[in-house]
Coordinates of C-alpha atoms and ligand atoms in Angstrom, one line a residue:
M1 CA 100.1 -105.3 -124.5
S2 CA 96.4 -103.6 -123.5
Q3 CA 95.3 -100.7 -121.4
L4 CA 96.0 -101.2 -117.1
S5 CA 93.3 -100.7 -115.9
S6 CA 91.8 -100.0 -112.2
S7 CA 89.9 -101.5 -111.3
G8 CA 90.7 -102.2 -107.9
L9 CA 90.5 -106.3 -109.2
P10 CA 93.5 -108.5 -107.5
Q11 CA 96.3 -107.6 -110.2
V12 CA 99.0 -111.1 -110.9
V13 CA 102.8 -110.8 -110.8
W14 CA 104.1 -114.1 -112.6
F15 CA 107.4 -114.5 -112.5
K16 CA 109.4 -116.3 -114.9
R17 CA 113.1 -115.0 -115.7
D18 CA 112.6 -111.1 -114.0
L19 CA 113.7 -113.1 -110.5
R20 CA 114.1 -109.0 -109.1
V21 CA 111.8 -107.1 -107.6
Q22 CA 114.6 -103.5 -108.6
D23 CA 113.4 -102.7 -112.4
H24 CA 110.8 -104.6 -112.8
A25 CA 108.2 -103.5 -114.7
P26 CA 105.0 -106.2 -114.4
L27 CA 105.2 -105.4 -110.1
S28 CA 105.9 -101.9 -110.7
R29 CA 102.4 -101.9 -112.6
A30 CA 100.5 -103.8 -110.9
T31 CA 101.8 -102.0 -107.2
A32 CA 99.7 -99.5 -109.3
S33 CA 97.1 -100.4 -110.3
G34 CA 95.3 -102.9 -107.5
P35 CA 96.6 -105.3 -104.6
T36 CA 99.6 -107.5 -105.8
L37 CA 100.5 -111.0 -105.5
C38 CA 103.2 -112.2 -106.3
I39 CA 103.7 -115.9 -107.7
Y40 CA 106.2 -118.4 -109.2
A41 CA 105.8 -121.5 -111.3
V42 CA 108.6 -124.8 -111.1
E43 CA 107.5 -126.1 -113.7
L44 CA 108.1 -129.2 -114.0
E45 CA 108.0 -130.7 -117.9
Y46 CA 110.4 -127.5 -118.5
W47 CA 112.6 -129.4 -116.0
D48 CA 112.1 -132.5 -118.3
Q49 CA 113.3 -130.5 -121.3
P50 CA 117.2 -131.5 -122.9
S51 CA 119.1 -128.6 -122.5
T52 CA 118.0 -127.7 -118.5
S53 CA 119.3 -129.1 -115.9
D54 CA 119.7 -129.2 -112.0
R55 CA 122.6 -126.9 -112.0
Q56 CA 120.5 -124.3 -113.4
W57 CA 118.2 -125.0 -111.0
Q58 CA 120.2 -124.7 -107.7
F59 CA 121.2 -121.7 -109.6
V60 CA 117.2 -120.8 -110.0
R61 CA 115.7 -121.6 -106.2
D62 CA 118.9 -119.5 -104.6
C63 CA 117.0 -116.7 -106.7
L64 CA 113.3 -117.3 -105.6
L65 CA 115.1 -117.3 -102.1
S66 CA 116.2 -114.3 -102.5
L67 CA 113.4 -112.5 -104.6
D68 CA 111.4 -114.5 -101.5
E69 CA 113.3 -111.9 -99.0
Q70 CA 113.4 -108.7 -101.1
L71 CA 109.6 -109.4 -101.3
K72 CA 110.0 -109.9 -98.0
F73 CA 111.3 -107.1 -97.0
L74 CA 108.9 -104.7 -98.6
G75 CA 106.1 -106.8 -97.3
S76 CA 105.0 -109.5 -99.6
A77 CA 106.4 -112.2 -100.1
L78 CA 106.3 -115.0 -103.5
E79 CA 103.6 -117.5 -103.6
V80 CA 105.0 -120.8 -105.0
H81 CA 103.0 -123.2 -107.7
V82 CA 104.8 -126.7 -108.3
A83 CA 102.8 -127.2 -110.9
P84 CA 102.3 -126.4 -114.5
V85 CA 102.0 -122.7 -114.6
I86 CA 98.1 -123.1 -116.0
E87 CA 97.7 -125.5 -113.3
M88 CA 98.4 -122.8 -111.7
L89 CA 96.3 -120.1 -112.8
N90 CA 92.9 -122.5 -112.6
A91 CA 93.9 -122.4 -108.7
L92 CA 94.2 -118.8 -108.1
H93 CA 91.1 -118.2 -110.1
L94 CA 89.2 -120.4 -108.1
R95 CA 90.3 -118.2 -104.6
L96 CA 90.9 -114.5 -106.1
G97 CA 88.2 -114.9 -108.9
Q98 CA 88.7 -111.7 -111.3
F99 CA 92.5 -110.9 -111.4
T100 CA 94.7 -108.9 -114.3
L101 CA 97.9 -110.9 -115.0
H102 CA 100.8 -109.6 -115.7
S103 CA 104.0 -111.3 -116.9
H104 CA 107.3 -109.9 -118.8
E105 CA 107.6 -111.4 -122.3
E106 CA 109.9 -113.8 -123.0
T107 CA 112.6 -114.9 -125.4
G108 CA 112.7 -118.9 -125.0
G109 CA 112.9 -121.4 -126.4
L110 CA 109.7 -123.6 -128.2
W111 CA 108.8 -125.3 -124.8
T112 CA 108.2 -121.3 -123.1
Y113 CA 106.8 -120.3 -126.3
A114 CA 104.5 -123.1 -125.7
R115 CA 103.4 -123.1 -122.9
D116 CA 102.1 -118.6 -123.4
R117 CA 100.5 -119.7 -125.8
A118 CA 98.5 -122.2 -124.1
V119 CA 98.1 -119.0 -121.0
A120 CA 97.4 -116.0 -124.0
A121 CA 94.6 -119.7 -124.3
W122 CA 93.6 -119.7 -120.9
C123 CA 93.9 -115.4 -120.6
R124 CA 90.6 -115.4 -123.8
D125 CA 88.9 -118.4 -122.7
H126 CA 88.9 -116.9 -118.8
G127 CA 88.1 -113.6 -119.3
V128 CA 91.5 -112.6 -117.8
T129 CA 93.5 -109.7 -119.1
W130 CA 97.2 -109.6 -119.5
H131 CA 99.4 -107.2 -119.8
E132 CA 103.2 -108.7 -121.1
Y133 CA 105.8 -106.2 -121.4
P134 CA 109.2 -106.0 -122.8
Q135 CA 112.2 -106.4 -121.8
N136 CA 115.9 -106.9 -122.3
G137 CA 115.3 -104.2 -124.9
V138 CA 113.4 -106.6 -127.0
V139 CA 111.1 -105.4 -129.6
R140 CA 107.8 -107.5 -130.0
P141 CA 106.8 -107.6 -132.6
V142 CA 109.4 -108.8 -134.4
S143 CA 110.7 -106.0 -137.4
R144 CA 111.4 -107.9 -140.7
R145 CA 115.5 -107.4 -139.9
G146 CA 115.0 -108.8 -136.4
R147 CA 118.0 -106.6 -135.8
R148 CA 117.2 -103.9 -133.2
S149 CA 120.2 -100.6 -134.0
R150 CA 122.4 -100.1 -131.3
D151 CA 121.3 -96.4 -131.1
S152 CA 117.3 -97.6 -130.3
W153 CA 119.1 -100.0 -127.8
D154 CA 121.2 -97.6 -126.6
A155 CA 117.8 -95.1 -125.9
W156 CA 116.6 -98.4 -124.2
V157 CA 119.4 -98.1 -122.1
S158 CA 119.1 -94.8 -120.9
A159 CA 115.6 -94.2 -120.1
P160 CA 114.9 -94.3 -116.5
L161 CA 114.2 -97.9 -114.0
E162 CA 111.4 -98.9 -113.5
Q163 CA 110.1 -98.1 -109.6
L164 CA 108.0 -99.1 -107.5
V165 CA 105.1 -97.3 -106.0
K166 CA 105.5 -96.4 -102.1
N167 CA 103.5 -98.8 -99.9
P168 CA 102.0 -101.1 -102.5
D169 CA 98.9 -102.9 -101.3
W170 CA 99.8 -106.6 -100.9
L171 CA 97.8 -109.6 -101.2
Q172 CA 99.3 -112.2 -99.0
P173 CA 100.5 -115.5 -100.4
A174 CA 98.8 -119.0 -99.5
V175 CA 100.5 -119.6 -96.0
E176 CA 100.6 -123.5 -97.6
Q177 CA 102.1 -122.8 -101.3
S178 CA 105.7 -120.1 -99.4
V179 CA 108.6 -120.8 -100.8
L180 CA 109.3 -124.4 -99.2
L181 CA 107.6 -125.9 -101.5
L182 CA 110.7 -124.9 -103.3
P183 CA 112.1 -128.1 -104.2
A184 CA 115.3 -129.4 -103.5
G185 CA 116.1 -130.9 -106.5
V186 CA 114.1 -131.3 -109.6
K187 CA 116.4 -133.6 -111.7
T188 CA 119.2 -136.3 -111.5
D189 CA 122.1 -134.3 -113.4
E190 CA 125.2 -136.4 -114.2
L191 CA 128.1 -134.6 -113.0
P192 CA 127.9 -132.2 -110.4
C193 CA 129.4 -129.0 -109.7
P194 CA 130.7 -128.1 -106.9
G195 CA 131.9 -124.8 -108.4
R196 CA 128.3 -123.0 -109.4
Q197 CA 127.7 -120.1 -108.6
S198 CA 124.8 -118.4 -106.0
G199 CA 121.8 -117.0 -106.8
G200 CA 120.6 -114.2 -105.6
L201 CA 120.6 -110.6 -105.8
Q202 CA 123.9 -110.6 -103.0
P203 CA 125.7 -112.6 -104.8
A204 CA 125.2 -110.3 -108.3
L205 CA 125.4 -107.5 -107.0
E206 CA 129.0 -108.4 -105.6
N207 CA 129.9 -109.5 -109.3
L208 CA 129.2 -106.2 -110.2
Q209 CA 130.7 -104.2 -108.0
S210 CA 134.0 -106.4 -108.3
F211 CA 133.8 -106.5 -111.8
L212 CA 134.1 -102.6 -111.6
A213 CA 136.3 -101.8 -108.7
V214 CA 138.9 -104.7 -109.6
R215 CA 138.2 -107.6 -112.2
G216 CA 137.4 -105.6 -115.6
K217 CA 141.0 -103.8 -115.0
G218 CA 142.2 -106.0 -117.8
Y219 CA 138.9 -107.2 -119.3
S220 CA 139.5 -107.6 -122.9
A221 CA 143.4 -109.2 -121.8
N222 CA 141.9 -112.2 -120.1
M223 CA 138.2 -113.0 -121.8
S224 CA 140.3 -115.0 -123.8
S225 CA 142.9 -117.6 -121.6
P226 CA 139.9 -120.1 -119.3
L227 CA 143.1 -119.2 -116.8
T228 CA 143.2 -116.2 -116.1
A229 CA 138.7 -115.6 -117.8
E230 CA 137.3 -116.9 -115.1
L231 CA 137.7 -114.0 -112.7
G232 CA 138.6 -111.7 -115.5
T233 CA 134.8 -111.7 -117.1
S234 CA 131.7 -110.4 -115.1
R235 CA 130.8 -113.7 -114.6
L236 CA 127.8 -112.0 -114.4
S237 CA 126.4 -114.6 -116.9
P238 CA 124.1 -116.6 -115.0
H239 CA 122.1 -113.9 -112.8
I240 CA 121.8 -112.1 -116.5
A241 CA 119.8 -114.7 -117.6
H242 CA 118.4 -115.0 -114.4
G243 CA 117.2 -111.7 -114.5
T244 CA 118.6 -112.0 -111.1
L245 CA 119.6 -108.1 -111.9
S246 CA 117.7 -105.9 -114.9
L247 CA 120.0 -105.7 -118.2
R248 CA 119.7 -102.1 -118.4
Q249 CA 120.3 -101.7 -114.0
I250 CA 124.4 -103.7 -115.2
A251 CA 124.4 -101.1 -117.9
Q252 CA 123.8 -98.3 -117.0
T253 CA 126.1 -98.8 -113.5
A254 CA 128.6 -99.2 -116.4
L255 CA 128.3 -96.6 -118.1
R256 CA 128.4 -94.2 -116.1
A257 CA 131.8 -95.8 -114.5
K258 CA 133.2 -95.3 -118.4
N259 CA 131.6 -91.8 -118.4
I260 CA 133.4 -90.8 -115.0
A261 CA 136.8 -93.1 -116.8
P262 CA 139.5 -91.3 -118.6
R263 CA 139.5 -92.4 -122.2
G264 CA 142.0 -94.5 -122.3
H265 CA 142.6 -98.1 -121.7
W266 CA 139.6 -98.6 -119.1
H267 CA 137.6 -96.3 -120.7
N268 CA 137.9 -99.1 -123.3
Q269 CA 138.1 -102.0 -121.0
L270 CA 134.4 -100.5 -120.3
H271 CA 132.9 -99.8 -123.6
S272 CA 133.5 -103.4 -124.6
F273 CA 131.4 -105.1 -121.5
V274 CA 128.6 -103.0 -122.9
T275 CA 129.0 -104.1 -125.9
R276 CA 128.2 -107.5 -125.1
L277 CA 125.5 -106.2 -123.4
W278 CA 123.7 -105.6 -126.6
W279 CA 125.2 -108.4 -127.8
Q280 CA 122.8 -110.2 -125.3
G281 CA 120.5 -108.4 -126.2
S282 CA 120.4 -108.0 -129.6
A283 CA 120.5 -112.1 -130.1
M284 CA 117.1 -112.0 -128.2
Q285 CA 115.8 -110.1 -130.6
S286 CA 117.5 -112.4 -133.6
L287 CA 115.1 -115.4 -131.4
E288 CA 112.1 -113.5 -132.0
R289 CA 112.7 -114.2 -135.4
H290 CA 114.8 -117.9 -136.0
S291 CA 112.7 -118.8 -132.6
D292 CA 113.1 -122.3 -134.1
S293 CA 117.3 -121.7 -133.8
E294 CA 117.2 -124.9 -131.5
L295 CA 115.3 -127.4 -133.4
R296 CA 116.4 -126.2 -137.7
A297 CA 119.3 -125.2 -138.6
R298 CA 119.7 -121.6 -139.5
V299 CA 120.5 -122.5 -143.8
Q300 CA 118.8 -126.0 -144.2
L301 CA 121.2 -127.5 -146.8
M302 CA 124.4 -127.8 -144.3
E303 CA 121.8 -130.3 -142.4
Q304 CA 123.5 -132.5 -145.4
L305 CA 126.7 -132.7 -144.4
P306 CA 127.9 -136.2 -142.6
R307 CA 127.9 -136.2 -138.9
P308 CA 126.2 -138.8 -138.1
M309 CA 125.7 -139.4 -134.2
D310 CA 128.9 -141.7 -133.1
A311 CA 128.2 -142.8 -129.4
A312 CA 132.2 -143.4 -128.5
R313 CA 133.2 -139.4 -129.9
F314 CA 130.5 -138.5 -128.9
D315 CA 131.0 -140.3 -124.5
A316 CA 134.4 -139.1 -125.3
W317 CA 133.5 -135.5 -126.5
R318 CA 130.8 -134.5 -123.0
L319 CA 133.1 -136.3 -120.9
G320 CA 136.4 -135.2 -121.2
R321 CA 137.9 -137.7 -123.3
T322 CA 138.8 -137.1 -126.9
G323 CA 142.2 -137.7 -125.8
W324 CA 143.4 -133.1 -127.2
P325 CA 144.6 -131.9 -123.5
L326 CA 143.3 -128.0 -123.7
V327 CA 139.5 -129.9 -125.0
D328 CA 139.5 -132.5 -122.1
A329 CA 140.5 -129.3 -119.6
C330 CA 138.3 -127.3 -121.2
M331 CA 135.2 -129.5 -120.1
R332 CA 135.8 -130.7 -117.4
F333 CA 136.6 -127.0 -116.1
L334 CA 132.6 -126.6 -116.9
H335 CA 131.7 -130.1 -115.1
Y336 CA 132.4 -128.6 -112.1
N337 CA 132.2 -124.8 -112.9
G338 CA 129.2 -124.7 -115.4
W339 CA 130.8 -121.9 -116.7
L340 CA 133.4 -121.5 -119.2
N341 CA 134.7 -117.9 -121.4
F342 CA 133.6 -117.4 -124.6
R343 CA 136.3 -118.9 -127.0
M344 CA 136.7 -122.2 -125.2
R345 CA 132.5 -122.1 -124.8
A346 CA 133.1 -122.5 -129.8
M347 CA 135.8 -124.7 -129.1
L348 CA 134.1 -127.8 -127.3
V349 CA 131.7 -126.7 -130.7
T350 CA 134.0 -126.7 -133.0
I351 CA 136.2 -130.2 -132.1
A352 CA 132.8 -131.7 -131.6
T353 CA 131.0 -130.9 -134.9
H354 CA 133.7 -131.1 -136.9
T355 CA 136.5 -131.9 -136.0
L356 CA 134.4 -135.0 -134.3
A357 CA 132.3 -135.3 -137.4
L358 CA 129.5 -134.7 -134.6
P359 CA 125.5 -133.3 -135.5
W360 CA 125.4 -129.6 -133.5
R361 CA 122.0 -131.0 -131.8
P362 CA 122.8 -133.1 -128.9
V363 CA 125.8 -131.0 -129.0
G364 CA 124.0 -128.6 -128.5
D365 CA 121.7 -129.9 -125.9
W366 CA 124.3 -131.3 -123.6
L367 CA 126.2 -127.5 -123.5
S368 CA 123.4 -126.2 -123.3
K369 CA 122.2 -129.0 -119.9
M370 CA 127.2 -127.3 -118.8
F371 CA 125.6 -124.5 -118.3
V372 CA 124.2 -122.7 -115.2
D373 CA 124.0 -119.1 -117.8
F374 CA 122.2 -121.2 -120.5
E375 CA 120.0 -118.4 -122.6
P376 CA 118.7 -119.9 -125.3
A377 CA 118.9 -117.3 -127.3
I378 CA 122.7 -116.7 -126.4
H379 CA 123.5 -120.3 -126.5
Y380 CA 121.3 -122.0 -130.2
N381 CA 122.8 -119.1 -131.9
Q382 CA 126.6 -119.3 -131.0
I383 CA 125.7 -123.6 -131.9
Q384 CA 123.9 -123.0 -135.2
M385 CA 127.0 -120.8 -135.6
H386 CA 130.8 -122.4 -134.9
S387 CA 128.5 -125.4 -135.9
G388 CA 128.1 -123.9 -139.5
M389 CA 124.3 -124.9 -139.6
S390 CA 123.8 -120.7 -140.4
G391 CA 125.3 -119.6 -143.3
N392 CA 128.4 -117.8 -141.9
Q393 CA 130.6 -115.7 -144.1
V394 CA 133.7 -116.8 -141.5
L395 CA 133.7 -120.0 -140.5
R396 CA 136.9 -120.9 -137.9
I397 CA 138.3 -124.4 -136.9
Y398 CA 139.8 -123.7 -133.5
N399 CA 142.9 -126.0 -133.5
P400 CA 143.3 -127.6 -129.9
V401 CA 147.2 -127.5 -129.9
K402 CA 147.6 -123.6 -131.3
Q403 CA 145.5 -122.6 -128.7
A404 CA 146.8 -124.2 -125.6
L405 CA 150.6 -122.4 -126.4
D406 CA 148.9 -119.3 -126.6
L407 CA 146.2 -118.8 -123.7
D408 CA 148.1 -122.0 -121.0
P409 CA 151.6 -121.5 -122.7
R410 CA 153.3 -123.1 -119.0
G411 CA 150.4 -126.0 -119.9
E412 CA 148.8 -124.5 -115.7
F413 CA 145.6 -124.7 -116.9
V414 CA 145.2 -127.7 -118.5
R415 CA 147.9 -130.2 -115.2
R416 CA 144.8 -128.6 -113.1
W417 CA 141.8 -130.6 -114.7
V418 CA 143.8 -133.3 -116.7
P419 CA 145.7 -134.0 -113.9
E420 CA 146.4 -138.0 -115.3
L421 CA 149.1 -135.4 -117.3
A422 CA 151.0 -133.8 -114.8
A423 CA 153.4 -135.4 -115.2
V424 CA 154.3 -135.3 -118.7
P425 CA 156.8 -132.4 -119.8
D426 CA 156.0 -129.2 -121.0
E427 CA 157.6 -130.9 -124.5
W428 CA 155.2 -132.8 -124.7
I429 CA 151.4 -131.5 -122.4
F430 CA 149.1 -130.2 -125.1
M431 CA 150.3 -133.3 -127.7
P432 CA 150.7 -136.5 -125.3
W433 CA 150.5 -138.5 -128.6
A434 CA 153.1 -138.1 -129.9
I435 CA 155.0 -139.7 -126.1
P436 CA 157.4 -141.9 -127.6
E437 CA 156.1 -145.0 -126.5
T438 CA 158.6 -146.3 -124.3
L439 CA 158.7 -143.1 -122.3
R440 CA 154.8 -142.7 -121.6
A441 CA 154.8 -145.1 -118.3
E442 CA 157.5 -142.5 -116.8
F443 CA 154.8 -139.9 -117.0
G444 CA 152.5 -141.8 -115.5
L445 CA 150.9 -143.0 -118.4
I446 CA 150.1 -146.4 -118.3
G447 CA 146.6 -149.0 -117.2
E448 CA 143.7 -146.7 -115.7
S449 CA 146.3 -143.1 -115.0
D450 CA 145.7 -144.0 -119.6
Y451 CA 144.8 -140.5 -120.8
P452 CA 143.8 -141.7 -124.7
M453 CA 144.7 -141.5 -127.8
P454 CA 143.2 -138.6 -130.4
F455 CA 139.5 -140.2 -132.2
V456 CA 140.8 -138.7 -135.2
D457 CA 143.6 -136.4 -137.0
F458 CA 143.0 -133.0 -136.3
E459 CA 144.4 -131.8 -140.1
D460 CA 142.7 -134.5 -141.9
A461 CA 139.7 -134.3 -139.4
N462 CA 139.4 -130.6 -140.3
R463 CA 140.6 -130.6 -144.2
A464 CA 137.4 -133.3 -145.0
A465 CA 135.1 -131.5 -142.8
K466 CA 135.6 -128.7 -145.4
A467 CA 136.1 -130.6 -148.4
A468 CA 131.9 -131.8 -147.1
I469 CA 131.2 -128.0 -145.7
S470 CA 133.1 -126.6 -150.0
E471 CA 130.3 -128.5 -151.0
L472 CA 127.7 -128.2 -149.6
H473 CA 128.1 -124.5 -150.5
Y474 CA 129.3 -125.1 -154.2
K475 CA 125.9 -126.6 -154.1
L476 CA 124.5 -123.3 -153.7
G477 CA 126.1 -121.8 -156.5
L478 CA 128.8 -120.6 -154.4
T479 CA 132.5 -119.6 -156.4
A480 CA 135.5 -119.0 -153.3
A481 CA 135.0 -123.0 -151.0
H482 CA 138.2 -123.4 -152.4
G483 CA 139.3 -121.3 -149.8
F484 CA 138.6 -123.9 -147.4
N485 CA 141.8 -126.7 -149.1
E486 CA 143.4 -123.3 -148.8
R487 CA 143.3 -122.2 -145.7
S488 CA 143.1 -125.2 -143.8
R489 CA 146.7 -125.7 -144.9
Q490 CA 148.0 -122.4 -142.7
M491 CA 149.0 -123.0 -138.6
S492 CA 147.0 -120.3 -137.4
R493 CA 145.0 -118.8 -134.4
G494 CA 141.2 -119.8 -135.1
R495 CA 141.9 -120.5 -138.5
R496 CA 139.5 -118.3 -140.5
T497 CA 138.2 -119.1 -144.0
T498 CA 135.6 -117.4 -146.2
T499 CA 133.1 -117.7 -148.0
P500 CA 130.3 -115.5 -149.4
K501 CA 127.2 -115.8 -148.0
P502 CA 124.6 -118.5 -149.4
P503 CA 122.2 -117.1 -151.1
N504 CA 118.4 -115.9 -149.5
E505 CA 120.5 -117.0 -146.6
K506 CA 120.6 -114.2 -143.8
P507 CA 124.5 -114.7 -142.5
F508 CA 124.6 -114.3 -138.9
S509 CA 124.1 -110.7 -136.8
Q510 CA 126.7 -111.0 -134.2
P511 CA 129.5 -108.9 -134.7
T512 CA 133.1 -110.9 -134.9
L513 CA 134.8 -110.8 -131.6
F514 CA 138.4 -111.2 -132.1
Ligands
LIG1 C1 128.4 -121.4 -128.5 C2 128.9 -120.7 -127.6 C3 127.4 -120.9 -126.2 C4 127.1 -120.5 -125.4 N1 126.0 -120.0 -125.0 C5 125.6 -119.2 -123.8 C6 124.4 -118.6 -123.1 O1 123.6 -119.6 -122.7 N2 124.4 -118.2 -122.1 C7 125.1 -116.8 -122.3 O2 125.0 -116.0 -121.6 N3 126.1 -116.6 -123.0 C8 126.6 -118.0 -123.7 N4 127.2 -117.9 -124.6 C9 128.2 -116.6 -125.0 C10 129.7 -116.2 -123.8 O3 130.3 -117.6 -123.6 C11 128.8 -116.3 -122.4 O4 128.2 -115.2 -122.3 C12 130.4 -115.6 -121.4 O5 131.2 -116.5 -121.2 C13 129.2 -115.3 -120.1 O6 130.6 -114.5 -119.0 P1 130.3 -113.4 -118.6 O7 128.6 -112.9 -118.0 O8 131.7 -113.9 -117.4 O9 131.5 -112.3 -119.9 P2 131.6 -110.4 -120.1 O10 132.3 -110.7 -120.8 O11 131.5 -110.2 -118.6 O12 129.8 -110.5 -120.7 C14 128.7 -109.6 -120.5 C15 128.0 -110.0 -120.7 O13 127.5 -109.9 -122.6 C16 126.6 -110.7 -123.0 N5 127.2 -111.9 -124.0 C17 129.0 -111.4 -122.9 N6 128.5 -112.1 -124.7 C18 128.2 -112.0 -125.7 C19 127.9 -113.0 -126.9 N7 128.5 -113.7 -127.5 N8 126.7 -113.3 -126.8 C20 126.0 -112.5 -126.4 N9 126.1 -112.0 -125.6 C21 127.4 -111.6 -125.0 C22 125.9 -111.9 -121.2 O14 125.1 -111.8 -120.7 C23 127.2 -112.2 -120.5 O15 127.3 -111.8 -120.0 C24 127.9 -118.9 -125.0 C25 129.5 -118.5 -126.4 C26 128.7 -119.3 -126.8 C27 130.6 -119.9 -128.1

């Protein structure tokens, strides 16, 4: 970050995934430096990427309308350009002459990284100073280990929030560039998302407050089951991903609640929540180092796993027709709501990549499109880890029958989201393939309302997947690879097997979650 000027030049704040006015360093510093214009670029090429979707845009659109209201309250408004950023900068240069640009550093995917490099080149060519400010506790340049200690993150969290100067001097947006320009949609999604969370400051504050006042009381117990997680976790992820509230604001609020809570259950729940906020920052720090995580396996050799694209299997998985009721219920819940809890996201990935032997990239792309909270840093970390691409020491392949028995024992969630199975008795609700042929019609499993059989036998498929991984680990000179096969016979919850880490490859930094 270069020195701030006090030359009276126009100051332009470029909003990205930081759609708020509070605790916003670029806005604070720009308003302290001169007359300030607030801009946002709707980049249609970004919205054309395979990881993006209209459900995400609708959330962002809510946030932009809310941001505009917040700015209007301060005496300004948001200027919108439906254009590539370079085109927007050229237009601003023509209109304002020389200016200073302010934005947050963005830890995103390869597309936004390339876009930011183009912006840096444009600024150099046009003599424009671009101040970039860190966010989410991420430190640039990246350290050799690409990780940040918890202590330094704690110090970052406890720093005071950024404050706006009193009575800022605003440059008003061009009338024809108001939020009225925001497109109603940016692409046509294959699936609607009627249960999508609303974006904007108010819903974010409501989520935070209700979580800290009531919903979070059973956080640890509620987070694993799709039945209880829907209300039992904070549901702040899309707000964090798009910056409706800053990570520091959320962490400070939670820490204040933790500090006044007596030692015991509630104190521990808050501790667990703040730890997850740290993981978020940690994942972002890690993406700074592994910026090509959306394209390349962390351990290249794992790309040799036999996982060819099989369109029938892929469609069955992504459309919730695999024949494993909990898997299908979770996928359909995700279609509808644009959100799913951690454990079930992990299960969807392991079923797709290990059990159905599908390639990890299209699996990752489909899920990123479905997630309103798509955050490249967390997403690709998790996709690589659960698909075995990261050389992780612990490999879990979630058994959908065991998970269902543990997390949805009465089949409530499954019956709600897979109505074809509504009449199936408890005995077979999680294993409809085992229903005797003579009884299927009695439970409504005929004709159009039929429910598919799984493509593969779960046990056999996983044994094969683990054997293939063992073979690659063996090639890497690892000795404990047989552990996969021995343990694959165990019907344990979220079965665990361990192998030593591959030589010269770092295992994932993600702490264990259970
Ligand atoms: C395959 C897979 C893909 C995922 N993709 C995303 C994604 O694109 N965006 C996303 O926000 N989360 C992702 N997650 C992590 C996690 O599932 C979500 O953060 C969580 O379900 C969001 O709900 P919440 O805000 O109610 O979570 P809470 O439990 O209330 O957590 C609060 C916040 O902590 C952070 N957090 C929680 N878990 C993790 C984690 N394991 N690693 C890093 N940060 C975490 C998130 O910012 C979250 O909003 C993914 C997990 C998996 C297994």
